[in-house]
Short mmCIF file of N, CA, C and O in Angstrom, two decimals:
data_model
loop_
_atom_site.label_atom_id
_atom_site.label_comp_id
_atom_site.label_asym_id
_atom_site.label_seq_id
_atom_site.Cartn_x
_atom_site.Cartn_y
_atom_site.Cartn_z
N VAL A 1 -223.26 -66.55 -94.50
CA VAL A 1 -223.48 -64.27 -94.29
C VAL A 1 -222.84 -63.90 -94.13
O VAL A 1 -222.87 -62.19 -95.07
N TYR A 2 -221.57 -64.04 -93.75
CA TYR A 2 -220.32 -63.18 -93.78
C TYR A 2 -220.29 -62.44 -95.07
O TYR A 2 -220.32 -61.54 -96.21
N ALA A 3 -219.90 -63.67 -96.05
CA ALA A 3 -219.62 -63.01 -97.31
C ALA A 3 -220.41 -62.51 -98.02
O ALA A 3 -220.42 -61.64 -98.75
N SER A 4 -221.75 -63.07 -97.89
CA SER A 4 -222.56 -62.09 -99.13
C SER A 4 -222.94 -60.64 -97.97
O SER A 4 -222.92 -59.90 -99.68
N TYR A 5 -223.23 -60.43 -97.54
CA TYR A 5 -223.24 -59.66 -96.69
C TYR A 5 -222.10 -58.55 -97.58
O TYR A 5 -221.83 -57.38 -97.43
N TYR A 6 -220.60 -59.10 -96.80
CA TYR A 6 -219.52 -57.87 -97.21
C TYR A 6 -219.31 -58.19 -98.91
O TYR A 6 -219.15 -56.89 -99.32
N LEU A 7 -219.72 -58.53 -99.32
CA LEU A 7 -220.09 -58.57 -100.81
C LEU A 7 -221.11 -57.41 -101.63
O LEU A 7 -220.37 -56.81 -102.16
N LEU A 8 -222.17 -57.38 -100.92
CA LEU A 8 -223.32 -56.63 -100.94
C LEU A 8 -222.49 -55.13 -100.45
O LEU A 8 -223.15 -54.11 -101.43
N LEU A 9 -221.93 -55.24 -100.04
CA LEU A 9 -221.08 -53.84 -99.36
C LEU A 9 -220.64 -53.15 -99.77
O LEU A 9 -219.91 -52.34 -100.04
N ASP A 10 -219.20 -54.01 -100.31
CA ASP A 10 -217.77 -53.63 -101.24
C ASP A 10 -217.55 -54.82 -101.88
O ASP A 10 -216.86 -55.31 -101.50
N ARG A 11 -217.79 -55.42 -103.30
CA ARG A 11 -217.08 -56.09 -104.06
C ARG A 11 -215.63 -55.96 -104.25
O ARG A 11 -215.17 -57.08 -104.08
N GLY A 12 -215.39 -55.45 -104.43
CA GLY A 12 -213.51 -54.29 -104.21
C GLY A 12 -212.65 -55.68 -103.22
O GLY A 12 -211.70 -56.26 -103.24
N SER A 13 -213.32 -54.46 -102.11
CA SER A 13 -212.81 -55.12 -100.82
C SER A 13 -213.29 -56.53 -100.16
O SER A 13 -212.35 -57.81 -98.91
N ALA A 14 -214.53 -57.17 -101.10
CA ALA A 14 -214.47 -58.84 -99.92
C ALA A 14 -214.76 -59.84 -100.86
O ALA A 14 -214.33 -61.07 -100.61
N LEU A 15 -213.92 -59.37 -102.25
CA LEU A 15 -213.76 -61.03 -103.31
C LEU A 15 -212.13 -61.45 -102.36
O LEU A 15 -212.49 -63.03 -102.27
N ALA A 16 -211.29 -61.14 -102.78
CA ALA A 16 -210.16 -62.08 -101.94
C ALA A 16 -210.87 -62.74 -100.17
O ALA A 16 -210.40 -63.83 -99.84
N PRO A 17 -210.83 -62.14 -99.48
CA PRO A 17 -211.13 -62.96 -98.07
C PRO A 17 -211.98 -63.39 -98.45
O PRO A 17 -211.87 -64.55 -97.71
N VAL A 18 -213.66 -63.21 -99.33
CA VAL A 18 -214.86 -64.17 -99.77
C VAL A 18 -213.91 -65.87 -99.80
O VAL A 18 -213.90 -66.37 -99.72
N SER A 19 -213.11 -65.53 -100.83
CA SER A 19 -212.47 -66.58 -101.65
C SER A 19 -211.38 -67.38 -101.22
O SER A 19 -211.56 -68.66 -100.85
N ALA A 20 -210.71 -66.61 -99.78
CA ALA A 20 -209.95 -67.11 -98.88
C ALA A 20 -210.78 -68.43 -97.80
O ALA A 20 -210.19 -68.98 -97.14
N GLY A 21 -211.99 -67.89 -97.77
CA GLY A 21 -213.20 -68.28 -96.80
C GLY A 21 -213.42 -69.66 -97.02
O GLY A 21 -213.26 -70.04 -96.49
N LEU A 22 -213.33 -69.26 -98.33
CA LEU A 22 -214.22 -70.73 -98.76
C LEU A 22 -213.12 -71.45 -98.77
O LEU A 22 -213.27 -72.51 -98.63
N VAL A 23 -212.17 -71.25 -99.52
CA VAL A 23 -210.74 -72.33 -99.49
C VAL A 23 -210.72 -72.91 -97.59
O VAL A 23 -210.76 -74.23 -97.69
N GLY A 24 -210.45 -71.52 -97.18
CA GLY A 24 -210.46 -71.79 -95.55
C GLY A 24 -211.55 -73.13 -95.05
O GLY A 24 -210.97 -74.36 -94.53
N LEU A 25 -213.01 -72.60 -95.36
CA LEU A 25 -213.92 -73.59 -94.45
C LEU A 25 -213.31 -75.24 -95.67
O LEU A 25 -213.84 -76.11 -94.79
N THR A 26 -212.93 -75.24 -96.69
CA THR A 26 -213.49 -76.62 -97.23
C THR A 26 -212.18 -77.41 -96.67
O THR A 26 -212.03 -78.47 -95.98
N TYR A 27 -211.33 -76.45 -96.49
CA TYR A 27 -209.72 -77.26 -96.08
C TYR A 27 -210.35 -77.79 -94.35
O TYR A 27 -210.09 -78.59 -93.68
N PHE A 28 -211.04 -76.70 -93.74
CA PHE A 28 -211.77 -76.94 -91.83
C PHE A 28 -212.15 -78.24 -91.97
O PHE A 28 -212.35 -79.29 -91.18
N THR A 29 -213.60 -78.38 -92.33
CA THR A 29 -214.28 -79.37 -93.02
C THR A 29 -213.23 -80.65 -92.74
O THR A 29 -213.58 -81.83 -92.33
N ALA A 30 -212.93 -80.82 -94.07
CA ALA A 30 -212.19 -81.78 -94.22
C ALA A 30 -211.12 -81.95 -93.47
O ALA A 30 -211.57 -83.78 -93.03
N ALA A 31 -210.76 -81.59 -92.75
CA ALA A 31 -209.88 -81.41 -91.31
C ALA A 31 -210.47 -82.03 -90.55
O ALA A 31 -210.17 -83.04 -89.73
N ALA A 32 -211.80 -82.01 -89.62
CA ALA A 32 -212.46 -81.94 -89.22
C ALA A 32 -213.20 -83.77 -89.56
O ALA A 32 -213.23 -84.10 -88.09
N PHE A 33 -213.35 -83.94 -90.65
CA PHE A 33 -213.84 -85.07 -90.26
C PHE A 33 -212.65 -86.63 -90.45
O PHE A 33 -212.61 -87.37 -90.11
N ARG A 34 -211.78 -85.68 -91.19
CA ARG A 34 -210.37 -86.80 -90.75
C ARG A 34 -210.62 -87.21 -89.53
O ARG A 34 -209.96 -88.05 -88.86
N ALA A 35 -210.32 -85.79 -88.57
CA ALA A 35 -210.11 -85.72 -87.33
C ALA A 35 -210.82 -86.75 -86.30
O ALA A 35 -210.77 -87.22 -84.94
N GLY A 36 -212.40 -86.68 -86.60
CA GLY A 36 -213.57 -87.04 -86.68
C GLY A 36 -213.59 -85.65 -85.68
O GLY A 36 -213.15 -85.51 -85.37
N SER A 37 -215.01 -85.60 -86.17
CA SER A 37 -215.92 -84.87 -85.76
C SER A 37 -216.59 -84.12 -84.20
O SER A 37 -216.47 -83.53 -83.49
N ALA A 38 -216.63 -85.47 -83.58
CA ALA A 38 -216.40 -85.94 -81.78
C ALA A 38 -215.37 -84.69 -81.84
O ALA A 38 -215.51 -84.31 -80.31
N ARG A 39 -214.38 -84.56 -81.92
CA ARG A 39 -213.23 -83.63 -81.17
C ARG A 39 -212.94 -82.41 -81.73
O ARG A 39 -212.57 -81.31 -81.66
N ALA A 40 -213.45 -82.07 -83.57
CA ALA A 40 -213.34 -81.35 -84.34
C ALA A 40 -214.44 -80.00 -83.12
O ALA A 40 -213.93 -78.52 -83.02
N PHE A 41 -215.78 -80.24 -82.77
CA PHE A 41 -216.23 -79.30 -82.28
C PHE A 41 -215.66 -78.40 -81.20
O PHE A 41 -215.88 -77.84 -81.36
N PRO A 42 -215.41 -79.03 -80.18
CA PRO A 42 -215.16 -78.79 -78.80
C PRO A 42 -213.76 -78.35 -79.18
O PRO A 42 -213.38 -77.04 -78.45
N VAL A 43 -212.65 -78.90 -79.96
CA VAL A 43 -211.76 -77.69 -79.81
C VAL A 43 -212.09 -76.26 -80.93
O VAL A 43 -211.73 -75.17 -80.16
N GLY A 44 -212.39 -76.30 -81.91
CA GLY A 44 -213.39 -75.43 -82.57
C GLY A 44 -213.96 -73.93 -81.77
O GLY A 44 -214.09 -73.19 -81.82
N LEU A 45 -215.02 -75.14 -80.49
CA LEU A 45 -215.41 -74.16 -80.04
C LEU A 45 -214.75 -73.16 -78.34
O LEU A 45 -214.89 -72.27 -78.14
N ALA A 46 -213.37 -73.54 -78.07
CA ALA A 46 -212.64 -72.93 -77.54
C ALA A 46 -211.63 -72.43 -78.27
O ALA A 46 -211.71 -71.20 -77.83
N VAL A 47 -211.50 -72.86 -79.10
CA VAL A 47 -210.34 -71.72 -79.67
C VAL A 47 -211.22 -69.98 -80.15
O VAL A 47 -211.17 -69.18 -80.30
N HIS A 48 -212.71 -70.80 -80.35
CA HIS A 48 -213.51 -69.52 -80.69
C HIS A 48 -214.06 -68.53 -79.64
O HIS A 48 -213.36 -67.21 -79.32
N LEU A 49 -213.95 -69.83 -78.75
CA LEU A 49 -214.01 -68.84 -76.85
C LEU A 49 -212.44 -67.84 -76.30
O LEU A 49 -213.09 -66.93 -75.97
N ALA A 50 -211.94 -68.62 -76.36
CA ALA A 50 -210.49 -67.87 -76.58
C ALA A 50 -210.68 -67.10 -77.47
O ALA A 50 -209.63 -65.50 -76.84
N GLY A 51 -210.93 -66.63 -78.49
CA GLY A 51 -210.69 -65.40 -79.37
C GLY A 51 -211.65 -64.35 -78.79
O GLY A 51 -211.32 -62.97 -78.69
N TRP A 52 -213.22 -64.56 -78.23
CA TRP A 52 -214.06 -63.81 -77.62
C TRP A 52 -213.00 -63.15 -76.57
O TRP A 52 -213.21 -61.92 -76.39
N MET A 53 -212.44 -64.19 -75.52
CA MET A 53 -211.86 -63.01 -74.16
C MET A 53 -210.39 -62.80 -74.28
O MET A 53 -210.48 -61.88 -74.08
N ALA A 54 -209.67 -62.41 -75.66
CA ALA A 54 -208.63 -61.98 -75.89
C ALA A 54 -209.55 -61.03 -76.84
O ALA A 54 -208.57 -59.74 -76.45
N GLN A 55 -210.99 -60.53 -77.35
CA GLN A 55 -210.83 -59.43 -77.61
C GLN A 55 -211.15 -58.57 -76.10
O GLN A 55 -211.23 -57.47 -76.27
N LEU A 56 -211.93 -59.24 -75.56
CA LEU A 56 -212.60 -58.57 -74.22
C LEU A 56 -211.73 -58.18 -73.55
O LEU A 56 -212.12 -56.97 -73.45
N VAL A 57 -211.26 -58.36 -72.50
CA VAL A 57 -209.68 -58.84 -71.92
C VAL A 57 -208.41 -57.15 -72.99
O VAL A 57 -208.03 -56.20 -71.97
N GLY A 58 -208.56 -57.48 -73.67
CA GLY A 58 -207.44 -56.53 -75.24
C GLY A 58 -207.83 -55.20 -75.10
O GLY A 58 -207.27 -54.06 -74.42
N HIS A 59 -209.50 -55.35 -75.42
CA HIS A 59 -210.21 -53.92 -75.11
C HIS A 59 -209.91 -53.30 -73.87
O HIS A 59 -209.99 -51.86 -73.70
N LYS A 60 -210.27 -53.88 -72.76
CA LYS A 60 -210.22 -53.50 -71.40
C LYS A 60 -209.18 -52.43 -70.88
O LYS A 60 -208.60 -52.03 -70.69
N VAL A 61 -207.96 -53.76 -71.80
CA VAL A 61 -206.77 -53.44 -70.56
C VAL A 61 -205.96 -52.18 -71.65
O VAL A 61 -205.24 -51.13 -70.68
N PHE A 62 -206.32 -52.61 -73.08
CA PHE A 62 -205.42 -51.40 -73.96
C PHE A 62 -206.24 -50.84 -74.00
O PHE A 62 -205.07 -49.53 -74.41
N GLU A 63 -207.49 -50.49 -73.81
CA GLU A 63 -208.31 -49.60 -74.38
C GLU A 63 -208.35 -48.76 -73.70
O GLU A 63 -209.17 -47.42 -73.50
N GLY A 64 -208.76 -49.67 -72.30
CA GLY A 64 -209.73 -48.85 -71.70
C GLY A 64 -210.84 -48.72 -71.20
O GLY A 64 -212.37 -47.93 -70.49
N ARG A 65 -211.53 -49.92 -72.04
CA ARG A 65 -212.78 -49.42 -72.63
C ARG A 65 -213.61 -50.33 -73.06
O ARG A 65 -212.97 -51.74 -73.44
N GLN A 66 -215.11 -50.55 -73.04
CA GLN A 66 -215.77 -52.08 -73.67
C GLN A 66 -215.65 -51.64 -74.98
O GLN A 66 -215.64 -51.11 -75.61
N PRO A 67 -215.49 -53.23 -76.00
CA PRO A 67 -215.61 -53.45 -76.80
C PRO A 67 -216.95 -53.39 -77.83
O PRO A 67 -217.76 -53.09 -77.03
N ALA A 68 -217.06 -53.25 -78.63
CA ALA A 68 -218.69 -52.95 -79.10
C ALA A 68 -219.19 -53.57 -79.23
O ALA A 68 -220.36 -54.14 -79.09
N LEU A 69 -219.11 -55.15 -79.00
CA LEU A 69 -219.65 -56.64 -78.85
C LEU A 69 -220.61 -56.11 -77.41
O LEU A 69 -221.66 -56.87 -77.74
N LEU A 70 -220.25 -55.67 -76.38
CA LEU A 70 -221.18 -55.03 -75.70
C LEU A 70 -221.92 -54.09 -75.48
O LEU A 70 -222.64 -53.85 -74.59
N GLU A 71 -221.85 -52.97 -76.48
CA GLU A 71 -222.63 -52.36 -76.75
C GLU A 71 -224.00 -51.90 -77.61
O GLU A 71 -224.78 -51.23 -77.81
N ASN A 72 -223.12 -52.97 -78.84
CA ASN A 72 -223.79 -52.93 -80.60
C ASN A 72 -223.94 -54.90 -80.69
O ASN A 72 -221.95 -54.68 -81.72
N LEU A 73 -224.26 -55.11 -80.75
CA LEU A 73 -223.92 -57.16 -80.87
C LEU A 73 -223.47 -57.46 -82.21
O LEU A 73 -223.15 -57.73 -83.22
N GLY A 74 -224.74 -56.33 -83.33
CA GLY A 74 -224.31 -56.46 -84.76
C GLY A 74 -223.32 -55.93 -85.41
O GLY A 74 -222.44 -56.28 -86.13
N GLN A 75 -223.52 -54.69 -85.04
CA GLN A 75 -221.80 -54.09 -84.72
C GLN A 75 -220.71 -54.78 -85.79
O GLN A 75 -220.12 -54.81 -85.73
N ALA A 76 -220.97 -55.59 -83.37
CA ALA A 76 -219.55 -56.39 -83.54
C ALA A 76 -219.65 -57.17 -84.83
O ALA A 76 -218.35 -57.96 -85.05
N LEU A 77 -220.34 -57.90 -83.84
CA LEU A 77 -220.68 -59.34 -85.09
C LEU A 77 -220.32 -59.07 -86.71
O LEU A 77 -219.98 -59.70 -87.35
N LEU A 78 -221.21 -58.16 -87.37
CA LEU A 78 -221.09 -57.58 -89.20
C LEU A 78 -220.45 -57.06 -89.50
O LEU A 78 -219.32 -56.47 -90.45
N MET A 79 -220.34 -55.58 -88.75
CA MET A 79 -219.15 -54.14 -88.98
C MET A 79 -217.93 -54.56 -88.68
O MET A 79 -216.91 -53.74 -89.46
N ALA A 80 -217.60 -54.81 -87.57
CA ALA A 80 -216.61 -54.79 -87.00
C ALA A 80 -215.03 -55.98 -88.11
O ALA A 80 -214.47 -55.34 -88.40
N PRO A 81 -215.50 -57.01 -88.53
CA PRO A 81 -214.63 -57.68 -89.23
C PRO A 81 -214.61 -57.26 -90.58
O PRO A 81 -213.41 -56.90 -91.02
N HIS A 82 -216.00 -56.86 -90.76
CA HIS A 82 -215.03 -56.00 -92.33
C HIS A 82 -214.02 -55.16 -92.36
O HIS A 82 -213.50 -54.36 -93.24
N PHE A 83 -214.94 -53.78 -91.21
CA PHE A 83 -213.90 -52.85 -90.65
C PHE A 83 -212.30 -53.39 -90.60
O PHE A 83 -211.21 -53.03 -91.34
N VAL A 84 -212.01 -53.94 -89.81
CA VAL A 84 -210.29 -55.15 -89.88
C VAL A 84 -210.04 -55.20 -91.24
O VAL A 84 -209.11 -55.03 -91.89
N LEU A 85 -211.13 -55.49 -92.05
CA LEU A 85 -210.78 -55.32 -93.94
C LEU A 85 -210.14 -54.91 -94.59
O LEU A 85 -209.78 -54.97 -95.55
N ILE A 86 -211.11 -54.02 -94.19
CA ILE A 86 -210.51 -52.41 -95.26
C ILE A 86 -209.95 -51.75 -94.51
O ILE A 86 -208.54 -51.75 -95.41
N GLU A 87 -209.74 -51.98 -93.57
CA GLU A 87 -207.98 -51.62 -92.81
C GLU A 87 -206.97 -52.07 -93.63
O GLU A 87 -205.78 -51.43 -93.70
N LEU A 88 -207.33 -53.66 -93.22
CA LEU A 88 -206.33 -53.89 -94.37
C LEU A 88 -206.05 -54.10 -95.97
O LEU A 88 -204.23 -53.62 -95.74
N CYS A 89 -207.33 -53.58 -96.21
CA CYS A 89 -206.96 -53.13 -98.00
C CYS A 89 -206.52 -52.15 -97.60
O CYS A 89 -205.33 -51.64 -98.31
N PHE A 90 -206.49 -50.78 -96.69
CA PHE A 90 -205.50 -49.78 -97.21
C PHE A 90 -204.18 -49.92 -96.77
O PHE A 90 -203.57 -49.27 -97.12
N ASN A 91 -203.86 -50.65 -95.69
CA ASN A 91 -202.57 -50.88 -95.24
C ASN A 91 -201.99 -51.58 -96.28
O ASN A 91 -200.29 -51.56 -96.40
N LEU A 92 -202.53 -52.17 -96.93
CA LEU A 92 -201.94 -53.03 -98.14
C LEU A 92 -202.24 -52.26 -99.75
O LEU A 92 -201.21 -52.03 -100.51
N GLY A 93 -202.81 -50.27 -99.42
CA GLY A 93 -202.08 -49.87 -100.77
C GLY A 93 -203.32 -50.51 -101.61
O GLY A 93 -203.22 -49.33 -102.76
N LEU A 94 -204.61 -50.70 -101.03
CA LEU A 94 -205.32 -51.26 -102.16
C LEU A 94 -206.57 -50.56 -101.31
O LEU A 94 -207.21 -49.71 -100.36
N ARG A 95 -207.13 -49.79 -101.81
CA ARG A 95 -208.35 -49.37 -102.00
C ARG A 95 -208.36 -47.14 -101.85
O ARG A 95 -209.03 -46.44 -100.73
N ARG A 96 -207.82 -47.07 -102.66
CA ARG A 96 -206.87 -45.52 -102.09
C ARG A 96 -208.87 -44.72 -102.08
O ARG A 96 -208.75 -43.49 -101.93
N GLY A 97 -208.69 -45.07 -103.07
CA GLY A 97 -210.08 -44.30 -103.36
C GLY A 97 -210.88 -44.16 -102.67
O GLY A 97 -211.39 -42.94 -102.05
N LEU A 98 -210.92 -45.28 -101.77
CA LEU A 98 -212.09 -45.33 -100.57
C LEU A 98 -211.75 -44.82 -99.20
O LEU A 98 -211.98 -44.47 -98.30
N GLU A 99 -210.34 -45.15 -99.37
CA GLU A 99 -209.61 -44.51 -98.42
C GLU A 99 -209.68 -43.10 -98.44
O GLU A 99 -209.57 -42.22 -96.89
N ALA A 100 -209.70 -42.67 -99.57
CA ALA A 100 -209.66 -40.86 -99.78
C ALA A 100 -210.59 -40.67 -99.69
O ALA A 100 -210.84 -39.34 -98.64
N GLU A 101 -211.95 -40.39 -99.61
CA GLU A 101 -213.24 -39.99 -98.95
C GLU A 101 -213.93 -40.57 -97.85
O GLU A 101 -214.12 -39.84 -97.86
N VAL A 102 -213.19 -41.59 -96.68
CA VAL A 102 -213.55 -42.16 -95.72
C VAL A 102 -212.50 -41.29 -95.05
O VAL A 102 -213.38 -41.60 -93.40
N GLU A 103 -211.26 -41.26 -94.92
CA GLU A 103 -209.99 -40.69 -94.36
C GLU A 103 -210.77 -39.27 -93.04
O GLU A 103 -210.33 -38.95 -92.26
N PRO A 104 -211.07 -38.19 -93.84
CA PRO A 104 -211.37 -37.24 -93.74
C PRO A 104 -212.65 -37.36 -92.04
O PRO A 104 -212.84 -36.87 -91.56
N LEU A 105 -213.52 -38.10 -92.91
CA LEU A 105 -214.58 -38.88 -92.15
C LEU A 105 -214.76 -39.45 -90.74
O LEU A 105 -215.24 -39.02 -89.35
N VAL A 106 -213.51 -40.33 -90.79
CA VAL A 106 -212.72 -41.19 -89.44
C VAL A 106 -212.26 -39.73 -88.53
O VAL A 106 -212.54 -40.03 -87.55
N ARG A 107 -211.22 -38.72 -89.18
CA ARG A 107 -210.43 -37.68 -88.46
C ARG A 107 -211.64 -36.89 -87.68
O ARG A 107 -212.10 -36.33 -86.42
N LYS A 108 -212.70 -36.39 -88.11
CA LYS A 108 -213.47 -36.01 -87.66
C LYS A 108 -214.76 -36.66 -86.08
O LYS A 108 -214.67 -36.16 -85.64
N ARG A 109 -214.98 -37.37 -87.29
CA ARG A 109 -215.12 -38.69 -85.50
C ARG A 109 -214.81 -38.82 -84.65
O ARG A 109 -215.33 -38.65 -83.81
N VAL A 110 -213.56 -38.98 -84.60
CA VAL A 110 -212.27 -39.79 -83.70
C VAL A 110 -212.24 -38.75 -82.84
O VAL A 110 -211.81 -38.59 -81.38
N ALA A 111 -211.94 -37.45 -83.52
CA ALA A 111 -211.58 -35.75 -83.44
C ALA A 111 -213.21 -35.46 -82.21
O ALA A 111 -213.50 -35.28 -80.42
N ALA A 112 -214.36 -35.82 -82.32
CA ALA A 112 -215.57 -36.11 -81.51
C ALA A 112 -215.89 -36.35 -80.97
O ALA A 112 -216.31 -36.34 -79.48
N PHE A 113 -215.19 -37.77 -80.80
CA PHE A 113 -215.15 -39.13 -79.48
C PHE A 113 -214.46 -38.97 -78.60
O PHE A 113 -214.68 -38.72 -77.38
N GLY A 114 -213.21 -38.44 -79.41
CA GLY A 114 -212.24 -37.68 -77.95
C GLY A 114 -212.54 -36.74 -77.16
O GLY A 114 -212.79 -36.15 -76.12
N GLU A 115 -213.65 -35.83 -77.89
CA GLU A 115 -214.18 -34.90 -77.11
C GLU A 115 -214.96 -35.02 -75.59
O GLU A 115 -215.34 -34.06 -74.70
N GLY A 116 -215.32 -36.10 -76.72
CA GLY A 116 -217.33 -36.52 -75.30
C GLY A 116 -216.34 -37.08 -74.16
O GLY A 116 -217.78 -37.49 -73.38
N LYS A 117 -215.03 -37.55 -73.86
CA LYS A 117 -214.67 -38.56 -73.35
C LYS A 117 -214.36 -37.51 -72.08
O LYS A 117 -213.91 -38.12 -70.87
N ARG A 118 -214.10 -36.50 -72.39
CA ARG A 118 -213.59 -35.48 -71.04
C ARG A 118 -214.47 -35.16 -70.61
O ARG A 118 -215.62 -35.09 -70.32
#
């Protein structure tokens, strides 16, 4: 679901992670079968839950506000990972045209958000 959605949003930035995700999915599926599926599910679930807990605590402690997960579940599950992907592309020097296009909009919204908190 994520792969299809991200490819529809932006093929340029989604192609590499989608490919890596498919390779990772294949590897971890094979590893789960080798380890025995009875052990793989609880371990995967524990890692997943630990990640969500870290996100909740990190947002509360370091940002002082609730994460998007608690405000808008759809945004948290679909757009937040895509946001991280796009930021990674920008930090790697990729997608400069897109960065130049959205950066003024981001600055404007961040300034408005800051004013709204006061």
